[in-house]
PDB file of C-alpha atoms in Angstrom:
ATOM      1  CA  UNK A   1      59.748 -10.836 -36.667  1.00 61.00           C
ATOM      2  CA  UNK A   2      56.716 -12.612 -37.905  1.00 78.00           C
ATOM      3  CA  UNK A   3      57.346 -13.031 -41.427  1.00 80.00           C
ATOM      4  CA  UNK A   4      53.818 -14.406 -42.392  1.00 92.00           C
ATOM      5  CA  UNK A   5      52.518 -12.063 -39.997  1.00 92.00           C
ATOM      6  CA  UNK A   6      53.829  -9.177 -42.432  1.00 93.00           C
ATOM      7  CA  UNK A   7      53.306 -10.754 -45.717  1.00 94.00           C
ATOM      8  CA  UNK A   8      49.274 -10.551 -44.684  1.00 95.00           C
ATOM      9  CA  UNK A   9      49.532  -6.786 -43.624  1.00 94.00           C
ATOM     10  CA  UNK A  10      51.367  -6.378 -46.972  1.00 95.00           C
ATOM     11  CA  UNK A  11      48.251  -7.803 -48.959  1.00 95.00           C
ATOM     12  CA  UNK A  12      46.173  -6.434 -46.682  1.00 96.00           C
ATOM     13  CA  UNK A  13      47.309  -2.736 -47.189  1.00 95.00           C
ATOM     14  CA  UNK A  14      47.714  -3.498 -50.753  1.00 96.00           C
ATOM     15  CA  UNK A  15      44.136  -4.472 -51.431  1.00 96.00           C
ATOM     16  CA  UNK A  16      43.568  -0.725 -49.710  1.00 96.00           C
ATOM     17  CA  UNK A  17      45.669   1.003 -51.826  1.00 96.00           C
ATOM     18  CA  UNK A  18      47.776   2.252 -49.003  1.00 95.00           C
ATOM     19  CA  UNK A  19      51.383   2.250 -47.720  1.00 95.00           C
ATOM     20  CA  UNK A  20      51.976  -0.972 -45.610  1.00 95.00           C
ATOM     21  CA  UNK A  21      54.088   1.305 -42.852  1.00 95.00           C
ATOM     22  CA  UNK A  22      51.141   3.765 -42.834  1.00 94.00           C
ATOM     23  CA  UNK A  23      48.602   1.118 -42.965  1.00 95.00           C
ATOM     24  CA  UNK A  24      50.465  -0.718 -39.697  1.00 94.00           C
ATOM     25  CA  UNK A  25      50.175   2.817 -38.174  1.00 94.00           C
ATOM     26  CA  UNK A  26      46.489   3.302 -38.473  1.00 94.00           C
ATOM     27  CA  UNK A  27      46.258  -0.330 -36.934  1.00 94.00           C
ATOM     28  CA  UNK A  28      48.683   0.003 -33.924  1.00 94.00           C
ATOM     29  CA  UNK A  29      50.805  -2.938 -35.130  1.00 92.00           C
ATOM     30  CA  UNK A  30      54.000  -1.174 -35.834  1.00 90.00           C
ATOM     31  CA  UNK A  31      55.173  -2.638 -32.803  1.00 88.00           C
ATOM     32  CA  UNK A  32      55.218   1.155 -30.906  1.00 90.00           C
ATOM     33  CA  UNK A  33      52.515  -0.541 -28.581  1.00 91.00           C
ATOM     34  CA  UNK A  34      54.066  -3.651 -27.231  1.00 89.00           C
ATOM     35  CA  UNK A  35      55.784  -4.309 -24.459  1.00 90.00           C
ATOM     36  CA  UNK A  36      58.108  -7.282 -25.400  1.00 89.00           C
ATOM     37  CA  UNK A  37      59.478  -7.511 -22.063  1.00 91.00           C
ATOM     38  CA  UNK A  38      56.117  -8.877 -20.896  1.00 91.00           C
ATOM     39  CA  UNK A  39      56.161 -12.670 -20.007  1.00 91.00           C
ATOM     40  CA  UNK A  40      53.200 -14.417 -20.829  1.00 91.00           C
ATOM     41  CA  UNK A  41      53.037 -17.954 -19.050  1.00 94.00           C
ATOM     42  CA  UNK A  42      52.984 -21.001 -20.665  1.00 96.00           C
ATOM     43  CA  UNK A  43      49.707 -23.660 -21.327  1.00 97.00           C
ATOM     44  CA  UNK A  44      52.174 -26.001 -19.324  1.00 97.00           C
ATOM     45  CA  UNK A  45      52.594 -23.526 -16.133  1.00 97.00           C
ATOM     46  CA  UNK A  46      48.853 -22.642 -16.137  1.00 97.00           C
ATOM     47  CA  UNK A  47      47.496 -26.228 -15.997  1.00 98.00           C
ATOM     48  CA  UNK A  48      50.157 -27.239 -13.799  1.00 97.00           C
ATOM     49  CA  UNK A  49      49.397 -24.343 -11.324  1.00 97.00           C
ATOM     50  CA  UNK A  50      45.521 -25.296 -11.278  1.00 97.00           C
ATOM     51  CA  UNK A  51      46.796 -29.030 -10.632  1.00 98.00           C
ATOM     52  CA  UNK A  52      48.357 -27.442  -7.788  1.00 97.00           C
ATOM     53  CA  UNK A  53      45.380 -25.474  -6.761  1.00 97.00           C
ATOM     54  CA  UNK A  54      42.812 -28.276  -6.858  1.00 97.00           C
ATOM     55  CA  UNK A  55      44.632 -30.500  -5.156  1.00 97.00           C
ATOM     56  CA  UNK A  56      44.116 -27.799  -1.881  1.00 95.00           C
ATOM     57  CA  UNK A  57      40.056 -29.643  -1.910  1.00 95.00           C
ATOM     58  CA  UNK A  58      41.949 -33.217  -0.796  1.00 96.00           C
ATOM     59  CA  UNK A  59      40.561 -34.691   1.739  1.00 94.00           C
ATOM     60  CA  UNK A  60      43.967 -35.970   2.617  1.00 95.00           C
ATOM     61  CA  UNK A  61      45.856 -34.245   5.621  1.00 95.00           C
ATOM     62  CA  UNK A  62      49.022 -35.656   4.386  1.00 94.00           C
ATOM     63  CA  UNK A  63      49.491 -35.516   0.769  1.00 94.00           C
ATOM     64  CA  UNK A  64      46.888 -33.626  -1.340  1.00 95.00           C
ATOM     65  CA  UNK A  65      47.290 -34.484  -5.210  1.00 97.00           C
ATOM     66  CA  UNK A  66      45.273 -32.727  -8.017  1.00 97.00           C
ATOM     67  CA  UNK A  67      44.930 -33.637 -11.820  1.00 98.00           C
ATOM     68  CA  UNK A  68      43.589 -31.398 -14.938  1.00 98.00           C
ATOM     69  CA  UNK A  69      42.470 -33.165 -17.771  1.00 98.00           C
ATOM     70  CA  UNK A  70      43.212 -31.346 -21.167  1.00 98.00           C
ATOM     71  CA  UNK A  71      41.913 -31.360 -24.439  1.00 97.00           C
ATOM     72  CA  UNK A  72      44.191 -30.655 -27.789  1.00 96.00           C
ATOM     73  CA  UNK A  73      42.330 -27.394 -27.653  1.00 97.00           C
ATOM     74  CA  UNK A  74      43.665 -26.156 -24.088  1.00 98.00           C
ATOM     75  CA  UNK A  75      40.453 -26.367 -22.863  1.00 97.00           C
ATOM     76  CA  UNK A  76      39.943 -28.304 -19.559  1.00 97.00           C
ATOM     77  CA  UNK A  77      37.801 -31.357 -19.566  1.00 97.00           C
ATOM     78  CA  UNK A  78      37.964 -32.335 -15.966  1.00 97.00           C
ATOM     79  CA  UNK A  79      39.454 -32.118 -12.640  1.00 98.00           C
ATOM     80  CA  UNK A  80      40.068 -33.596  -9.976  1.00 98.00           C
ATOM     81  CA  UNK A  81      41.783 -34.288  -6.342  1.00 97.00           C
ATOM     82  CA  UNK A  82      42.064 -37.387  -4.348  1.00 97.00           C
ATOM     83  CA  UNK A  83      39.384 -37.196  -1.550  1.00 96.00           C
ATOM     84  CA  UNK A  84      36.522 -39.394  -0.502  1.00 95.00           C
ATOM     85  CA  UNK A  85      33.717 -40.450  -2.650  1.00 94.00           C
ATOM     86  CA  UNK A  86      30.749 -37.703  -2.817  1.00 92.00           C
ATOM     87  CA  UNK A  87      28.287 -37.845  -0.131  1.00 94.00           C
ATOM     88  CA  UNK A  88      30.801 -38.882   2.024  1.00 94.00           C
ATOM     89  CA  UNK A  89      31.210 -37.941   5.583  1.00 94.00           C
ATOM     90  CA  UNK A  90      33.800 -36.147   5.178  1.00 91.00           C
ATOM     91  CA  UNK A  91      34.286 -34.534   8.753  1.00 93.00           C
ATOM     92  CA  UNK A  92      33.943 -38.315  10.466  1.00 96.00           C
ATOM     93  CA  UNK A  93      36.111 -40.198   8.285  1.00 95.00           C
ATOM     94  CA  UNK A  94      39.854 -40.688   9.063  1.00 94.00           C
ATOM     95  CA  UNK A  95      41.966 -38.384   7.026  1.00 94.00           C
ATOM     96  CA  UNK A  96      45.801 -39.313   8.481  1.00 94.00           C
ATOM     97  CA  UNK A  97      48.375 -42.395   7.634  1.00 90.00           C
ATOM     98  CA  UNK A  98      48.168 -43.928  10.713  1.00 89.00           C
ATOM     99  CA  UNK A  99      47.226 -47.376  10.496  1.00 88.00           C
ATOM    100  CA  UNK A 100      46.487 -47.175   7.039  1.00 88.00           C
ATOM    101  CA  UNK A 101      42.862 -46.687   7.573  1.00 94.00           C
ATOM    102  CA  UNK A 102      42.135 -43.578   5.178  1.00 94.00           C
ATOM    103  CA  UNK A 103      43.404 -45.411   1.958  1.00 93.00           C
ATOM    104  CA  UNK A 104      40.052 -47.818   2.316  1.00 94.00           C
ATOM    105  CA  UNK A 105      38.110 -44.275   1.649  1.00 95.00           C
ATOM    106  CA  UNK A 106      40.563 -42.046  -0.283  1.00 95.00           C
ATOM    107  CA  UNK A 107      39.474 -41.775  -4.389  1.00 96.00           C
ATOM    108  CA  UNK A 108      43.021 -41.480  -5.847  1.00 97.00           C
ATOM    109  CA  UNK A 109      42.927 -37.533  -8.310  1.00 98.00           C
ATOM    110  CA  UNK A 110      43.326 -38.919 -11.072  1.00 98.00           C
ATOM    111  CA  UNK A 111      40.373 -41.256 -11.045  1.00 97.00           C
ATOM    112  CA  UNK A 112      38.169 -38.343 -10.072  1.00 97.00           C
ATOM    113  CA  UNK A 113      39.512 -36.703 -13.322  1.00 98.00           C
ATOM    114  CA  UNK A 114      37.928 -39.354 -15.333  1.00 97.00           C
ATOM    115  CA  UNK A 115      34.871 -39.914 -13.452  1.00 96.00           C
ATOM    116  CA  UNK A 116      34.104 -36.193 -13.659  1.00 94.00           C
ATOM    117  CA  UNK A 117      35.022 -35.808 -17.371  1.00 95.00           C
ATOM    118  CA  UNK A 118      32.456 -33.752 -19.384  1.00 85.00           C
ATOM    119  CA  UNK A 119      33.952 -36.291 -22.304  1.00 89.00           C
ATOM    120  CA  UNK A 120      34.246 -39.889 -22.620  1.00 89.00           C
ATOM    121  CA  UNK A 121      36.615 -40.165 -25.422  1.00 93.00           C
ATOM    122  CA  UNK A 122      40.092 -38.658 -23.878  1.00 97.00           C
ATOM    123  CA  UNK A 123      41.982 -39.905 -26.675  1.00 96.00           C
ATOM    124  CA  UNK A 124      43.255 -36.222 -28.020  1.00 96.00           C
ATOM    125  CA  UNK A 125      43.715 -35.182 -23.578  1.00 98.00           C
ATOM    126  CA  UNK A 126      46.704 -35.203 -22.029  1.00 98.00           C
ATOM    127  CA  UNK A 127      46.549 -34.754 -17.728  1.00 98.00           C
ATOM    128  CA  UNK A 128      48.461 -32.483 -15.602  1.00 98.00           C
ATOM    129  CA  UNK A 129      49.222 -34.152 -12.158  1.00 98.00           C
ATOM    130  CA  UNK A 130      51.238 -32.956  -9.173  1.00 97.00           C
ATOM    131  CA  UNK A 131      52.982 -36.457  -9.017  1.00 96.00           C
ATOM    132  CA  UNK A 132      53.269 -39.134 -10.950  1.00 96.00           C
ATOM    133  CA  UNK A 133      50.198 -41.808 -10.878  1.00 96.00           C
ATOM    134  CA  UNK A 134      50.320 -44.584  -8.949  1.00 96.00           C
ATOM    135  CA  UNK A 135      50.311 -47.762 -11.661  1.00 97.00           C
ATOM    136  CA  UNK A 136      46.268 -48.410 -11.175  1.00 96.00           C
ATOM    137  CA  UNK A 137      45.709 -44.944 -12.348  1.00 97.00           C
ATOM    138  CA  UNK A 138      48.258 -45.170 -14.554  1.00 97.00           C
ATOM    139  CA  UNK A 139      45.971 -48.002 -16.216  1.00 98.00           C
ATOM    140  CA  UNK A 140      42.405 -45.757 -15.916  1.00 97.00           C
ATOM    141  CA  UNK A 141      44.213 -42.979 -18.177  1.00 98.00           C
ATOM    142  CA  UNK A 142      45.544 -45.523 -20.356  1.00 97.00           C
ATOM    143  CA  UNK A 143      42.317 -47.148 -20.721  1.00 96.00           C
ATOM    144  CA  UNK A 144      40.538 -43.461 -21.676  1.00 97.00           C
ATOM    145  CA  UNK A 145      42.766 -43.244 -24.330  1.00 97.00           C
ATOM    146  CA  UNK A 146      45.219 -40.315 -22.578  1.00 98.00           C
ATOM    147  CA  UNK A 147      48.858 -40.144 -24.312  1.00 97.00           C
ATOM    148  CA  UNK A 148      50.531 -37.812 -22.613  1.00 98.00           C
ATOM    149  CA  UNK A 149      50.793 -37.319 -18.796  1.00 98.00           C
ATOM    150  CA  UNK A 150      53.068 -34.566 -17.173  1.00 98.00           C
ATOM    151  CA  UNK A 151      54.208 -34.546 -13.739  1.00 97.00           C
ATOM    152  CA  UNK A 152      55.091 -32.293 -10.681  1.00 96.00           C
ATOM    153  CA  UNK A 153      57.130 -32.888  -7.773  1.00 95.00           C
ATOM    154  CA  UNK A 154      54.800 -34.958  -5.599  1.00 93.00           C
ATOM    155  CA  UNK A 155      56.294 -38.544  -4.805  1.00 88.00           C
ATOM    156  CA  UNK A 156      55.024 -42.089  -3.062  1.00 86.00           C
ATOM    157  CA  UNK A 157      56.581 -44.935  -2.177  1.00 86.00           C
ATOM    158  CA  UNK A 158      57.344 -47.283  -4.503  1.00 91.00           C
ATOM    159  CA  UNK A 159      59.786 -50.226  -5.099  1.00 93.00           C
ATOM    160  CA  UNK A 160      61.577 -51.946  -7.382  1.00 96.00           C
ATOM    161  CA  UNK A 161      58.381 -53.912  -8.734  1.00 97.00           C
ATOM    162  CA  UNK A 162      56.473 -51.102  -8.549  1.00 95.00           C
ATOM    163  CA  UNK A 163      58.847 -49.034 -11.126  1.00 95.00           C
ATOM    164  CA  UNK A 164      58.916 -51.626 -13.542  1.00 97.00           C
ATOM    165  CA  UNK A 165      55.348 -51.931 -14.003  1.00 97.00           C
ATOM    166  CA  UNK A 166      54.790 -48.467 -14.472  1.00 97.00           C
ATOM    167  CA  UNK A 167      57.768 -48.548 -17.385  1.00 97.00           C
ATOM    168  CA  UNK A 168      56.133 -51.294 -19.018  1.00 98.00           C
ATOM    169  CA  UNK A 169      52.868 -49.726 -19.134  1.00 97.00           C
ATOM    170  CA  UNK A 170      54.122 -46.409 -20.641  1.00 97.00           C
ATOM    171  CA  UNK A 171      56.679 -48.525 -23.376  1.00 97.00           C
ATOM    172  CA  UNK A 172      53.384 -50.355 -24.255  1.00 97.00           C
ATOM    173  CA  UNK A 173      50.884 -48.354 -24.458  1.00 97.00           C
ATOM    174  CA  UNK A 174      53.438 -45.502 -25.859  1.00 97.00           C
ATOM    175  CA  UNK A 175      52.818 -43.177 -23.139  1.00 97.00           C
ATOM    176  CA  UNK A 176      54.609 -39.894 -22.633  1.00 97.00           C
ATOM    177  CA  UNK A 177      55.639 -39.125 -19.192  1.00 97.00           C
ATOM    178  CA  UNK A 178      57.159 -35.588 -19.123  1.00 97.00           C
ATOM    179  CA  UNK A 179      58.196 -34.020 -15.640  1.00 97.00           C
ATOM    180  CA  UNK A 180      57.492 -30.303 -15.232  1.00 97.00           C
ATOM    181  CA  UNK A 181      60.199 -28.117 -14.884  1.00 96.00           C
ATOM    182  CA  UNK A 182      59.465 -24.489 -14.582  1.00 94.00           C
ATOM    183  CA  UNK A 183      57.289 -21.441 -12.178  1.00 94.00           C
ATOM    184  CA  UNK A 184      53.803 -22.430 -11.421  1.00 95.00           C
ATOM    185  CA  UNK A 185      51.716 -20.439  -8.962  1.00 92.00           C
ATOM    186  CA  UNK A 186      52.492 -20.725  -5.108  1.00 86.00           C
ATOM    187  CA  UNK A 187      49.300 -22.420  -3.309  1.00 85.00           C
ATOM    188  CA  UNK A 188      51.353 -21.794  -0.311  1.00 82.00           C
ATOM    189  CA  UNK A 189      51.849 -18.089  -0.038  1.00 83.00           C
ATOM    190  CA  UNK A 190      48.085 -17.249   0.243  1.00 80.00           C
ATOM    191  CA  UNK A 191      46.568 -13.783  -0.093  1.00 78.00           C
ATOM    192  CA  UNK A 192      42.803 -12.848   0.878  1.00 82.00           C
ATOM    193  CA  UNK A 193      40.410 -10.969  -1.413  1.00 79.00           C
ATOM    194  CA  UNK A 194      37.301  -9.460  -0.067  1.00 77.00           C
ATOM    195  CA  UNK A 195      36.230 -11.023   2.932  1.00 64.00           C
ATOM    196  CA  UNK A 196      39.065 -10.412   5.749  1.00 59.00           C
ATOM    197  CA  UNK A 197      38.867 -14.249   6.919  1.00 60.00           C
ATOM    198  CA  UNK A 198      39.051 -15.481   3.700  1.00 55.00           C
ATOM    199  CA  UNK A 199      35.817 -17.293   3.674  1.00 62.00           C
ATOM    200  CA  UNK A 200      33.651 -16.768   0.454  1.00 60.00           C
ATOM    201  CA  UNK A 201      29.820 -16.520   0.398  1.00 59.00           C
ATOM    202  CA  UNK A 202      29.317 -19.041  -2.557  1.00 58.00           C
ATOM    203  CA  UNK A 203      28.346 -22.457  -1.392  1.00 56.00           C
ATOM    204  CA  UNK A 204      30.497 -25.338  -0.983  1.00 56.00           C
TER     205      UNK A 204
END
């Protein structure tokens, strides 16, 4: 029970000069028309699931990452996913590991994030990401000011040197690295609205 919650309905009845029970009746908050067994997803599990979802516009056949950018308000600043640079050719360009070749084209999510930020001060933000940044864009969030940074399930290679740069860069800059744990929407188990193929009519 909301204690504060019933403390106003008891001033606010009183200032009508009616019963607080009959006064909750009139109102529909005598608790007859909830259904507490209702679960109502968490700020954590939405943002995470868009992460999730943007990151299905990579450009990247073989690891697609997304970021959300959030204010202290729960509204979204920015997003992004890693993919080539726009106006890119993005049919002709390579796409794959092999040889390494795609990394000299691929714009890492994160960086999008900031680049497409409808703020510049991201001081009060923290960023959703489906893995943890690599330690350069570790640095670009740092440098915007971002504080907290949670993570899904999405790894890279790294090594030993690697690992301790990215600890010293959270201990100094005090930088919160939470990993998610919880449901988030499945981007893999797809279902189609309208159109039968899936395809929408709004442009690209």
């Amino acid at each position: 029970m909301n204690y504060f919650f019933q403390d106003i309905c008891q001033e606010a009845a009183d200032e009508c000069g009616c019963d607080v029970n009959e006064f909750k009746d009139r109102l529909g908050i005598n608790g007859k028309h909830r259904d507490n067994d209702y679960e109502r997803w968490s700020w954590d599990q939405i943002f995470m699931s868009i992460a999730y979802t943007v990151a299905c516009r990579s450009s990247d056949a073989n690891t697609q990452h997304g970021c959300v950018i959030v204010d202290d308000k729960n509204h979204i600043v920015a997003t992004g996913f890693n993919g080539f640079p726009p106006g890119a050719f993005d049919d002709e360009l390579p796409n794959i590991r092999d040889d390494g070749h795609k990394y000299r084209y691929i714009v890492h999510a994160e960086l999008n994030a900031v680049l497409q930020s409808t703020q510049s001060d991201l001081s009060t933000c923290r960023a959703y990401i489906t893995g943890a940044p690599c330690n350069e864009c570790l640095k670009v969030l740092i440098s915007k000011g971002i504080k907290e940074v949670i993570i899904g399930d999405i790894g890279h290679v790294t090594d030993e040197a690697y690992d301790n740069l990215h600890s010293l860069l959270t201990k100094m800059h005090k930088v919160q690295v939470k990993h998610f744990r919880g449901r988030i929407a499945d981007t893999k188990n797809l279902r189609y609205i309208g159109q039968a193929d899936g395809e929408s009519d709004t442009t690209d």
